[in-house]
Coordinates of C-alpha atoms (C1' of nucleotides) in Angstrom, one line a residue:
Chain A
X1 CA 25.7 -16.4 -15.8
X2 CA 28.9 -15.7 -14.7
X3 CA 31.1 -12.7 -13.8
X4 CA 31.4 -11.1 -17.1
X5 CA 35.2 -9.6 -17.5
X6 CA 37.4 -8.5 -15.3
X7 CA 36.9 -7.5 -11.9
X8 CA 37.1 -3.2 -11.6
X9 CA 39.8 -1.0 -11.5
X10 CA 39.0 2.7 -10.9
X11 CA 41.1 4.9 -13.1
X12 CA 41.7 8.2 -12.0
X13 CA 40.7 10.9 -14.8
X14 CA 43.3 13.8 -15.3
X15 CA 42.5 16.6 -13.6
X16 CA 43.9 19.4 -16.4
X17 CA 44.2 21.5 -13.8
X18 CA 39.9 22.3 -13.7
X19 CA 39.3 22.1 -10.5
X20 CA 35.9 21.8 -10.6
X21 CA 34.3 22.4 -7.1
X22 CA 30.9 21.1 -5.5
X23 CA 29.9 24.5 -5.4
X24 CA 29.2 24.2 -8.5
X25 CA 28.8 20.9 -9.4
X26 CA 25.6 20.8 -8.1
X27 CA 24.8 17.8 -8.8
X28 CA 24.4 15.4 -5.8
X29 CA 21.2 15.3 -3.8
X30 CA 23.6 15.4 -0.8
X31 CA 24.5 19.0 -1.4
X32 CA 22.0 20.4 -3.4
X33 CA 18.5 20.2 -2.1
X34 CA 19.8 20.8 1.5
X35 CA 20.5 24.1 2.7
X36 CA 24.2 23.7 3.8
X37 CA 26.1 26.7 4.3
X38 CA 28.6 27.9 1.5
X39 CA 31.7 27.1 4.5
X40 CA 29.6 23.5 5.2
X41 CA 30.2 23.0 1.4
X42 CA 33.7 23.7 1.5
X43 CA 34.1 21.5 4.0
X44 CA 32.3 18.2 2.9
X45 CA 34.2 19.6 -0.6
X46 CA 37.6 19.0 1.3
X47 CA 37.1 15.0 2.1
X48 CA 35.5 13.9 -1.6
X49 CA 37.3 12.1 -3.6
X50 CA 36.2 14.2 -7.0
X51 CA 35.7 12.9 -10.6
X52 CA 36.7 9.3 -10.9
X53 CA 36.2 7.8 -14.2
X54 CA 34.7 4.3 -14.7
X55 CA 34.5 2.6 -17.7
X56 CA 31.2 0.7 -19.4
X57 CA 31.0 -2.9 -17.9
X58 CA 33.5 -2.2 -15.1
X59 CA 32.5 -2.4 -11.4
X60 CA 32.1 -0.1 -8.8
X61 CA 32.3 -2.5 -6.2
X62 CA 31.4 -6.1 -5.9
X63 CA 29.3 -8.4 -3.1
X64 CA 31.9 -9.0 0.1
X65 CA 34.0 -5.8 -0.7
X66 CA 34.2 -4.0 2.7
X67 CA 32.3 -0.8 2.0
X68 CA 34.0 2.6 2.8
X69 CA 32.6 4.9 0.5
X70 CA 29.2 6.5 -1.0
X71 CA 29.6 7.3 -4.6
X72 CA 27.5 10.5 -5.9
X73 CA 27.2 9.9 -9.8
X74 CA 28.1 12.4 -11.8
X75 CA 28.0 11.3 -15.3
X76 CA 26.9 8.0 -17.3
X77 CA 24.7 5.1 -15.3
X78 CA 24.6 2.2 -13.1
X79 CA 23.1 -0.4 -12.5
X80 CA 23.4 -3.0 -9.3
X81 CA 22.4 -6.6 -9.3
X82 CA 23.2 -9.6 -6.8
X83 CA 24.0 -13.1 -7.7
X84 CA 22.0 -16.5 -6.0
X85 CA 24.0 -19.0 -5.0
X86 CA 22.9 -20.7 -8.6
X87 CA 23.9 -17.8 -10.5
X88 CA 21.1 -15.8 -11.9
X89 CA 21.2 -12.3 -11.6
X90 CA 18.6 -10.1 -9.6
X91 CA 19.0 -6.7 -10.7
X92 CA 17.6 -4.5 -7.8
X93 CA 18.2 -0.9 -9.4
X94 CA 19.7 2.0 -11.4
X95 CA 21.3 5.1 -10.7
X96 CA 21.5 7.9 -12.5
X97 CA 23.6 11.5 -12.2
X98 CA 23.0 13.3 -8.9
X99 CA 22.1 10.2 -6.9
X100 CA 23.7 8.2 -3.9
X101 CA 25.2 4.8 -4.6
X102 CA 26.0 2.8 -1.5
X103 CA 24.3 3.6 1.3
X104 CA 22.4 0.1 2.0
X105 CA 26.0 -1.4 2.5
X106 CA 26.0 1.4 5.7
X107 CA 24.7 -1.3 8.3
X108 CA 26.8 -4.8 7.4
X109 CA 29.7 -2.6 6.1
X110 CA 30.0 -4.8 3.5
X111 CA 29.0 -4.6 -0.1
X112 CA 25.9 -6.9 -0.7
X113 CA 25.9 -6.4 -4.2
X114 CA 27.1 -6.1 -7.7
X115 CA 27.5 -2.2 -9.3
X116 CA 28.3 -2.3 -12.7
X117 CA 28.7 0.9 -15.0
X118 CA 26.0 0.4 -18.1
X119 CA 28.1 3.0 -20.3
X120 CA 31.6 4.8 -19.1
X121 CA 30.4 7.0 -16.3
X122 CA 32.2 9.4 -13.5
X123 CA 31.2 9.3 -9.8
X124 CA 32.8 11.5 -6.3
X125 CA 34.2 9.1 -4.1
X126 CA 32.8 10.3 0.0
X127 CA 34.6 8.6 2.4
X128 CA 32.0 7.3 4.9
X129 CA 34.1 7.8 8.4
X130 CA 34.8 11.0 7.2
X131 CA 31.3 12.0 6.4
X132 CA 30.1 11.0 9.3
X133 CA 32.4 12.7 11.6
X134 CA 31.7 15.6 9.1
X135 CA 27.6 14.9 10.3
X136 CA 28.6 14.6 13.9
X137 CA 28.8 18.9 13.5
X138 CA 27.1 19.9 11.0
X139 CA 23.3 19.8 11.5
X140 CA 22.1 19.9 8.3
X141 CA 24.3 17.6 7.0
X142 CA 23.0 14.8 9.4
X143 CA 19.5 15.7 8.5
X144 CA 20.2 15.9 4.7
X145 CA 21.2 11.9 4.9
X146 CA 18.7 10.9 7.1
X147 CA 16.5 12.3 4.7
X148 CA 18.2 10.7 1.7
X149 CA 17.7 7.2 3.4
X150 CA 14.5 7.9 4.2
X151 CA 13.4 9.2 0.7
X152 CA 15.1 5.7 -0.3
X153 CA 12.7 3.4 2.0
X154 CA 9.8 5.5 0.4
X155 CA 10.7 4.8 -2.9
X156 CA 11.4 1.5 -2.1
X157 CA 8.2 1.0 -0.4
X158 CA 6.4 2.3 -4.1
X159 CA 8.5 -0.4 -5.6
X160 CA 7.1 -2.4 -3.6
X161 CA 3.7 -1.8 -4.4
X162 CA 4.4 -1.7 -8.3
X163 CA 6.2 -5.2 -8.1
X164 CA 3.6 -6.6 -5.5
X165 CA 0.3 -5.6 -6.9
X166 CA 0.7 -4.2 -10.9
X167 CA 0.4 -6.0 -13.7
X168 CA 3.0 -5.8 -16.9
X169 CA 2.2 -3.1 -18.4
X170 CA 1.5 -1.4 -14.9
X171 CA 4.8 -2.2 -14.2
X172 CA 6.8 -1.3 -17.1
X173 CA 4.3 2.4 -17.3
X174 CA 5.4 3.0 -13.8
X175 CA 8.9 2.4 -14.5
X176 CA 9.4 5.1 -17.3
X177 CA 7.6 7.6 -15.6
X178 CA 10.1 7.2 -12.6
X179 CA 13.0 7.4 -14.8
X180 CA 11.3 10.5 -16.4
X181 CA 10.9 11.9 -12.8
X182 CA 14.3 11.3 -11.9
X183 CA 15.8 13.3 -14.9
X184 CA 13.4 15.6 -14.0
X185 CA 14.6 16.4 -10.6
X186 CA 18.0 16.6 -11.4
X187 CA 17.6 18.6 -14.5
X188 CA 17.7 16.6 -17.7
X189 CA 14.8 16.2 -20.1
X190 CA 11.8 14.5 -18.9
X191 CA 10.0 14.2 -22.0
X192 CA 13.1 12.2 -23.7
X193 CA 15.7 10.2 -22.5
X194 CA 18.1 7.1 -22.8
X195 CA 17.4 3.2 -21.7
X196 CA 20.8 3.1 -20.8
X197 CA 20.2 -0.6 -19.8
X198 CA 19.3 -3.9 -21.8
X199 CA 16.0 -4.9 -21.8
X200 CA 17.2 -8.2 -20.0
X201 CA 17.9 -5.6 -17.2
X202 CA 14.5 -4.0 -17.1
X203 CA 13.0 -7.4 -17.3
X204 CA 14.7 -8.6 -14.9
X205 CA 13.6 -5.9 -12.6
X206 CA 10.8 -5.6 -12.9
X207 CA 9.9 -9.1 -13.1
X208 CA 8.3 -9.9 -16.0
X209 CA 10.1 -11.7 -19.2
X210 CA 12.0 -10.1 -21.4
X211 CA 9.5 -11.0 -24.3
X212 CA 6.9 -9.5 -21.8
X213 CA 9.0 -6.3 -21.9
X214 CA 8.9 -5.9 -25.6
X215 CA 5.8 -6.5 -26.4
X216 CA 4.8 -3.5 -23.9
X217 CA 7.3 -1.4 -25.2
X218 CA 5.8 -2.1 -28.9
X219 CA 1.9 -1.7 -27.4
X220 CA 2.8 1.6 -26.1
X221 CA 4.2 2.8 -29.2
X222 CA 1.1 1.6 -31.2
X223 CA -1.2 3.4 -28.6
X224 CA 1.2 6.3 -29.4
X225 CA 1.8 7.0 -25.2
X226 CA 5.7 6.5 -25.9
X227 CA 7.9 6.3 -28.4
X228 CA 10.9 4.0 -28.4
X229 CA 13.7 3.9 -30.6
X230 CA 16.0 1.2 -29.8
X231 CA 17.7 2.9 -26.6
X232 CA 15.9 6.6 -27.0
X233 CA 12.6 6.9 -25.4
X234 CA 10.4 9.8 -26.2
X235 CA 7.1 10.5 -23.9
X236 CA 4.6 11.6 -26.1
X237 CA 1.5 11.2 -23.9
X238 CA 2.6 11.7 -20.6
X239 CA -1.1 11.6 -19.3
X240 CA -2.2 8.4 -20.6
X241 CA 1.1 7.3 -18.8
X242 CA 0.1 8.3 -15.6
X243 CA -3.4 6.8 -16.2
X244 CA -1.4 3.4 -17.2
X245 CA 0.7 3.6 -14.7
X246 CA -2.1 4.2 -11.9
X247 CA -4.9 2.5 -12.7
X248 CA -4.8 -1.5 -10.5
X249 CA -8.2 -2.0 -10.5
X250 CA -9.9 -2.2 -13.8
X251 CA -7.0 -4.9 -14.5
X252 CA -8.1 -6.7 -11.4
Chain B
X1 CA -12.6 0.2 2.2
X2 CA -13.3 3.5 4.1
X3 CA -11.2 4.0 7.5
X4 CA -12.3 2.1 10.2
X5 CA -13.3 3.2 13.8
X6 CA -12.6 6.7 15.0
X7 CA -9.6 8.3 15.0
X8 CA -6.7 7.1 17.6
X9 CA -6.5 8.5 20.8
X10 CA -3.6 7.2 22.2
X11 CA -3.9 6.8 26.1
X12 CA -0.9 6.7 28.6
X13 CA -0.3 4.2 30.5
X14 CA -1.3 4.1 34.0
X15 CA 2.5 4.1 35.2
X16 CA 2.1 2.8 38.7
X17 CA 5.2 3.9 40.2
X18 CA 6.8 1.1 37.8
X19 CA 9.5 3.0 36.7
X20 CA 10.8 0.5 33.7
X21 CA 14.0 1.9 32.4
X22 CA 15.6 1.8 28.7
X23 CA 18.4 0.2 30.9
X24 CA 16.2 -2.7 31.7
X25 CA 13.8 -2.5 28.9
X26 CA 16.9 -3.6 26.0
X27 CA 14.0 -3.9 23.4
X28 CA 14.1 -0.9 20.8
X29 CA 17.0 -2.0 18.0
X30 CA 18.0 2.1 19.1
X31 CA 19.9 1.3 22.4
X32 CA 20.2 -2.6 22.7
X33 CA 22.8 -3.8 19.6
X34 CA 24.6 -0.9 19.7
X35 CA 27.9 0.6 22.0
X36 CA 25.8 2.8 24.2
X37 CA 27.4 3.5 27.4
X38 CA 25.0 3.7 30.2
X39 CA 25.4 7.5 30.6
X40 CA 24.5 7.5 26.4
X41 CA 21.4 5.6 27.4
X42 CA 20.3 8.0 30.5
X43 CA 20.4 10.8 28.2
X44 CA 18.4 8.6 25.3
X45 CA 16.1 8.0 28.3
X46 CA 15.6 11.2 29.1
X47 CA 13.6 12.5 26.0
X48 CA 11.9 9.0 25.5
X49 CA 8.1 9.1 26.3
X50 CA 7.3 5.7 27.8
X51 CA 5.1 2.5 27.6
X52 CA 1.9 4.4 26.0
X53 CA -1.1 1.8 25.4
X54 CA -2.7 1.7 21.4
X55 CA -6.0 -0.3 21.4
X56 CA -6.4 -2.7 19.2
X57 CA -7.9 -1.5 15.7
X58 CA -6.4 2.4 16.8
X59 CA -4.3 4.1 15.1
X60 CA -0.4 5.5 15.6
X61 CA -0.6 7.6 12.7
X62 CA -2.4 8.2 9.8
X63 CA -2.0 9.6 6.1
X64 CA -1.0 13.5 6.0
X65 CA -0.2 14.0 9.5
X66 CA 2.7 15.2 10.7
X67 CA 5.9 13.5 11.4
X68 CA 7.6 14.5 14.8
X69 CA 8.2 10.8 16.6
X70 CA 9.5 7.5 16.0
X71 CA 7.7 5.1 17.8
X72 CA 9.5 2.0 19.4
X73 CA 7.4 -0.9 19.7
X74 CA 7.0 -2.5 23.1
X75 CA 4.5 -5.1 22.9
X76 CA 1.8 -6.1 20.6
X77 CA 2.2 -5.4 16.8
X78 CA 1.1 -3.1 14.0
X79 CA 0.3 -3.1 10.1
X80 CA 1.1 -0.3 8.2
X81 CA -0.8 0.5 4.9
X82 CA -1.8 2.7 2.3
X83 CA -5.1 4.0 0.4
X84 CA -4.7 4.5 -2.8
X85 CA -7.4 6.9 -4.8
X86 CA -9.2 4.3 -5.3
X87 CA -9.3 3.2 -1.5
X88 CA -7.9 0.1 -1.7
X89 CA -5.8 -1.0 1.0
X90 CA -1.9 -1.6 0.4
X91 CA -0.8 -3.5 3.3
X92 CA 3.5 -2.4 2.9
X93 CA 4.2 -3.7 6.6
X94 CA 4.4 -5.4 10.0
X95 CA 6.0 -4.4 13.3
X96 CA 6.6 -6.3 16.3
X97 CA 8.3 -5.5 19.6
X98 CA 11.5 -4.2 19.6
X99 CA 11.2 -2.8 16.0
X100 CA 10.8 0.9 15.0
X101 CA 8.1 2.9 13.4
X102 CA 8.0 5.9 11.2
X103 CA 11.6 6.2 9.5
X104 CA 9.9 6.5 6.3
X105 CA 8.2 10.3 7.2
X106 CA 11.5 11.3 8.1
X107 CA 12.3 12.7 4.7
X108 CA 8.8 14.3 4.0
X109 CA 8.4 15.1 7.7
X110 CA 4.7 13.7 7.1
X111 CA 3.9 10.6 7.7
X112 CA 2.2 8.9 4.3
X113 CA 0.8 5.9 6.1
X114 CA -1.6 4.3 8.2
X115 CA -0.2 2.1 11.3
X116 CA -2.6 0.2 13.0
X117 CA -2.6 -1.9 16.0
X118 CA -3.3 -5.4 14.8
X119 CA -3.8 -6.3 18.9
X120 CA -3.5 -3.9 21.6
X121 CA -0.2 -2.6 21.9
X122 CA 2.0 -0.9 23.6
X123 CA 5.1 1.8 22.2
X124 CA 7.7 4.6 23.5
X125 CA 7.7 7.6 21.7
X126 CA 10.8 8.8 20.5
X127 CA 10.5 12.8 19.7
X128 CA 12.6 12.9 16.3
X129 CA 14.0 16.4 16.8
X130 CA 15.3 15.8 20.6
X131 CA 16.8 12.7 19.2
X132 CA 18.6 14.6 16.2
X133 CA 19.6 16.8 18.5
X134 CA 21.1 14.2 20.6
X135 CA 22.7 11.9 17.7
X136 CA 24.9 15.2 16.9
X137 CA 26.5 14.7 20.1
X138 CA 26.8 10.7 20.1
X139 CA 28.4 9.3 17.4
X140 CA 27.2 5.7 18.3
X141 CA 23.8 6.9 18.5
X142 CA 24.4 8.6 15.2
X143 CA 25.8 5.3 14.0
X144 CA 23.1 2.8 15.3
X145 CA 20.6 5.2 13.3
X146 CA 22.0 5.5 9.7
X147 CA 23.0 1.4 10.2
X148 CA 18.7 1.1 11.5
X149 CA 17.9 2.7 8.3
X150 CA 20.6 1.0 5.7
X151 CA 19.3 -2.5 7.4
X152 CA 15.9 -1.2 6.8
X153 CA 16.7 -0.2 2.9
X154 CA 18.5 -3.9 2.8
X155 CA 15.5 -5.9 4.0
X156 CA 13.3 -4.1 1.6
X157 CA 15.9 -4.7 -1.5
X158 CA 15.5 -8.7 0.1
X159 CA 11.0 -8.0 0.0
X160 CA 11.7 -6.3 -3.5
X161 CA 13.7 -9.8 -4.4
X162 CA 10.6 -11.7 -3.0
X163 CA 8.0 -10.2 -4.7
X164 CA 8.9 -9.4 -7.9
X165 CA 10.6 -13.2 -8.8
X166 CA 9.2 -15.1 -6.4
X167 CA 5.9 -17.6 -7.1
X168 CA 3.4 -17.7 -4.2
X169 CA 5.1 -20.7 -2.3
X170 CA 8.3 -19.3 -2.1
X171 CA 6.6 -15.8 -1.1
X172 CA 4.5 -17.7 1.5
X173 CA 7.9 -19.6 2.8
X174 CA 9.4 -16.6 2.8
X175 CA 7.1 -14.9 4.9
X176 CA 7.0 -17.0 7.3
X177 CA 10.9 -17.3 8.0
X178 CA 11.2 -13.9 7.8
X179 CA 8.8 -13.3 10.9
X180 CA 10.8 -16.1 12.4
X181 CA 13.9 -14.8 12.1
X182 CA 12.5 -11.2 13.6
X183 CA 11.0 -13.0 16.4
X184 CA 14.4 -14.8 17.0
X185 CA 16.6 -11.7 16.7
X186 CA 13.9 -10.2 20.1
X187 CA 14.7 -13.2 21.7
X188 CA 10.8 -15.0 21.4
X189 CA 10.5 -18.4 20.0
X190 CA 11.3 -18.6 16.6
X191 CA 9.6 -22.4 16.0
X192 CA 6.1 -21.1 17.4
X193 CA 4.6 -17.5 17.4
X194 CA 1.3 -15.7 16.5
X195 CA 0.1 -14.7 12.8
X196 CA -1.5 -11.5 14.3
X197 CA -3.1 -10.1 11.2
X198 CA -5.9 -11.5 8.7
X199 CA -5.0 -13.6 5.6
X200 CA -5.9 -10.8 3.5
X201 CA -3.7 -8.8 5.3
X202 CA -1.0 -11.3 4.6
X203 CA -2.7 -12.1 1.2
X204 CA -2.1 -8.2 0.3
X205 CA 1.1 -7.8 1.6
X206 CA 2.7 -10.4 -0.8
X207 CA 0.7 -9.5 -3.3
X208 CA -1.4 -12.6 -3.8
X209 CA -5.2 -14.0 -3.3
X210 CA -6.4 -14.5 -0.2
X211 CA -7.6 -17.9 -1.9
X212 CA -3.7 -18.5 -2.1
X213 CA -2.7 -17.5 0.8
X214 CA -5.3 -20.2 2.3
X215 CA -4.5 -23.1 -0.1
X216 CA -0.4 -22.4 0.4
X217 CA -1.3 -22.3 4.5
X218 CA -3.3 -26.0 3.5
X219 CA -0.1 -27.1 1.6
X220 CA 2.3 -26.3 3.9
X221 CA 0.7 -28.5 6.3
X222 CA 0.2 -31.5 4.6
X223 CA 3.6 -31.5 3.5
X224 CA 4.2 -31.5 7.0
X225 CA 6.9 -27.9 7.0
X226 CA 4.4 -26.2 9.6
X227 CA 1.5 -26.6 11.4
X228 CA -1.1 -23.4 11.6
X229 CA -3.9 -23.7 14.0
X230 CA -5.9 -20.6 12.7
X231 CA -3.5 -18.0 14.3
X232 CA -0.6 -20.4 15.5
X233 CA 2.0 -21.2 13.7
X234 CA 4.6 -23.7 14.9
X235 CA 7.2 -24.5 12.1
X236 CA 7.9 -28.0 11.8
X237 CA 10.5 -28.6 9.3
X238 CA 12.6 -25.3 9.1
X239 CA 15.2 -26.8 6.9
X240 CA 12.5 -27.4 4.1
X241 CA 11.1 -23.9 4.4
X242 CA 14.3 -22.5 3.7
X243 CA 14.6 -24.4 1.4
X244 CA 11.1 -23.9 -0.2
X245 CA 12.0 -20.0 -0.1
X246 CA 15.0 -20.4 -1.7
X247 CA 14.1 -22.3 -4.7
X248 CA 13.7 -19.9 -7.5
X249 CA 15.0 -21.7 -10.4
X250 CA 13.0 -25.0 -10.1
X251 CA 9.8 -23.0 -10.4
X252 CA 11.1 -21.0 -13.1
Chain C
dG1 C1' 34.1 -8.5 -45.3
dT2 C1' 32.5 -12.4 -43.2
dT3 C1' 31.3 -14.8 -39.1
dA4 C1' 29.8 -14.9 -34.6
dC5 C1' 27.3 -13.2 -30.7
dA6 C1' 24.4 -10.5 -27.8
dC7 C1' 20.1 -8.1 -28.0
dA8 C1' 15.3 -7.5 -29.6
dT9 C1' 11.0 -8.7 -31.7
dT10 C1' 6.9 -11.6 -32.7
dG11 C1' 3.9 -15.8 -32.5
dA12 C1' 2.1 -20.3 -30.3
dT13 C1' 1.4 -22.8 -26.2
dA14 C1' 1.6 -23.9 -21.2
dT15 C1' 0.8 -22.8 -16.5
dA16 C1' 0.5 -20.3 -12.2
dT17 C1' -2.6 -17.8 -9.9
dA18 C1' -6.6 -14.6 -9.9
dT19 C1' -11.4 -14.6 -10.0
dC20 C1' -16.0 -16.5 -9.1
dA21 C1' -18.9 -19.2 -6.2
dA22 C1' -20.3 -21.9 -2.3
dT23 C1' -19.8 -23.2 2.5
dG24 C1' -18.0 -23.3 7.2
dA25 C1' -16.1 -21.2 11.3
dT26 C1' -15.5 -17.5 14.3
dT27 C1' -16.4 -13.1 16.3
dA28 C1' -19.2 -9.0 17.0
dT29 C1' -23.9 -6.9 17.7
dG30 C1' -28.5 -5.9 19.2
Chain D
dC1 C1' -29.5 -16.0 22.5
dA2 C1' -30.0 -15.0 17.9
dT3 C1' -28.4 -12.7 13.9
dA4 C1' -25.2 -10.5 11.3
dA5 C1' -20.6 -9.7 9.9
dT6 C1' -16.0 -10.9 9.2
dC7 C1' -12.7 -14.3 8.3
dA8 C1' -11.2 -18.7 6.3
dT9 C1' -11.4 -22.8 3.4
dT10 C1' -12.1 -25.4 -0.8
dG11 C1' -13.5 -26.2 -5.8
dA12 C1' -14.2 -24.8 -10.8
dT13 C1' -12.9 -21.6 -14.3
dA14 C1' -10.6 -17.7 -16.6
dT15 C1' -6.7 -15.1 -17.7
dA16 C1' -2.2 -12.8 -17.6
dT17 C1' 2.2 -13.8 -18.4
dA18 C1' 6.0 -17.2 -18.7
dT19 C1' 8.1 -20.4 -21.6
dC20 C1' 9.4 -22.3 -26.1
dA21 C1' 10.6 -21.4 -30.7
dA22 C1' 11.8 -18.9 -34.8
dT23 C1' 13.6 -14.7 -36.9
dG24 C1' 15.6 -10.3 -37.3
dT25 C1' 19.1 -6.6 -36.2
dG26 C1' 22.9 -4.5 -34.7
dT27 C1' 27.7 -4.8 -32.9
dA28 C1' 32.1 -7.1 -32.0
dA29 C1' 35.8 -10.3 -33.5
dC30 C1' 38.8 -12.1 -36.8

DNA sequence: GTTACACATTGATATATATCAATGATTATG
DNA sequence: CATAATCATTGATATATATCAATGTGTAAC
């Protein structure tokens, strides 16, 4: 498959004079969760880039761009992908509201991948020089991405295990309940939410076949664990999800 | 599997007025790629904890203990893994000299693994609070860190890629360049070096039978790409491994 | 409103790889 | 030195999931 449309072009929203203000916003795991001071704020507030729109299908950046900038999402959802040499698509994750889009491009300063907006989304553009030299003087700035990257090789060490050892419906059982816990953390519902992407998409990530995917997504209906409508998943039995999700060795 | 053997206790090194510098050392990824000056690398020095010995089959760390070091590996090399409920071992690593341990605990300051010397080994300690300390006064120390971890989160995303679409030939060729390549980057031979852990341990770490893992080691040698003498591997025909870890769409 | 196109579901069949089983080779233990 | 234990190899069989194929459904295009 080839590049579908055209290549991105970030349009600035109108600001109509809200100036809305991280201290509110609360939204990014950068701020949030890490006990920066209300002045520390202010002053990672002073080099973001706030509220830039992107619209469904366009990019956020593209493999080769020279990488500058972390995005924080603040509205809609993404997913990133990279391309083989013969053109199939490896979609390698998602992001969702409050999290960090970016920060493996950090050590080639380069973009290695593909992010594409699933539906029309907003992000805050950081500056990466900037918030560096920002985490040069404040402590717990510095600590607060460490720890972000280091959350990210934990989680991608569990992806790890899901992709390397579960089976298909392991796999797609472990993949709604982190979703779930995502929204979760960052406030949404965690009983109900959207599949913002394709099934193609979670296929594709996960690794199975897309016929694979929906013919779990209709067993777990029938077993009455979830229900999916089209795009709107409900969690009905969260247990028996955990229990799905968990269990690699009767299947083995 | 229960846990093996007692509990590590790691024993220093008789230091025999040897007094090996970081300066002469240039092993740990921390000091060697990066733009340290030599007065960055005295003071790096300073709160490094050298050359400590780890028998074979001993521990670094274990499940639920604290985090407070990095560990840069001298010589030797380590598996990390986890237990699931269950206790079944998920093998989710290797290290070899030069490379570092433990920047997954840094974001739950506990470490949620098992590293294990595969041989007896040898590491510095790097006390993670001294070095935070230190990285908010030198921005290339501060730099080298966030670009250790990014590269970290990019080789995973690269794993993530191998296990999830990968079939067990590619996973196997993969493997094997990918020690290769980490063996180059230290400056040791990448053509011939030492498979220091089990097949299983291989077997579980891509996710596949130890069976498999024997058959695809049988395979590789008839088709003359390597040669493995139980432990040794020479690679013959690097060209064709590539190009065996490469192929995903053939097999598709 | 009709046509086209991407996305999703369901069934039949093929295949890669796990599992089971037997044996050999190497390393540790008393 | 003998015996056990771990690790590795090879073959036969079973099974999970990919692939192929047909059909349905919703959304975009004209």
């Amino acid at each position: 498959m080839a590049l579908d449309q055209s290549v991105s072009k970030i349009v600035k929203v109108e600001s109509l004079h809200v100036k809305v203000s991280c201290q509110t916003c609360s939204i990014s795991q950068l701020c949030i969760p890490s006990s920066l001071t209300d002045s520390e704020v202010s002053r990672l507030e002073e080099i973001i880039h706030r509220e830039t729109s992107v619209q469904k299908g366009k990019f956020l950046c593209q493999t080769g761009e020279k990488f500058q900038s972390l995005w924080a999402v603040n509205s809609g959802s993404f997913k990133s992908y990279t391309l083989s040499e013969d053109g199939d698509i490896n979609v390698t994750g998602f992001y969702f509201p409050g999290e960090l889009i970016g920060l493996d491009a950090i050590s080639s300063s380069t973009h290695r991948t593909f992010v594409k907006a699933l539906e029309t989304s907003s992000v805050c553009t950081l500056p990466f020089d900037k918030l560096d030299d920002l985490s040069g003087d404040i402590r717990n700035l510095r600590k607060q991405m460490l720890k972000i990257m280091s959350n990210e090789l934990m989680d991608d060490q569990e992806l790890l295990m899901l992709l390397s050892r579960k089976n298909a419906a392991e796999r797609m059982a472990a993949f709604l309940l982190s979703l779930s816990l995502r929204f979760k953390q960052r406030g949404f519902s965690e009983k109900s939410f959207n599949l913002t992407m394709t099934r193609s998409d979670i296929a594709n990530y996960l690794g199975l076949a897309i016929e694979t995917v929906s013919r779990l997504i209709t067993k777990l209906q029938k077993d009455e664990i979830v229900n999916i409508n089209d795009k709107l998943v409900e969690i009905i039995d969260h247990k028996a999800l955990i229990k799905l999700a968990g269990a690699s060795c009767e299947a083995h």
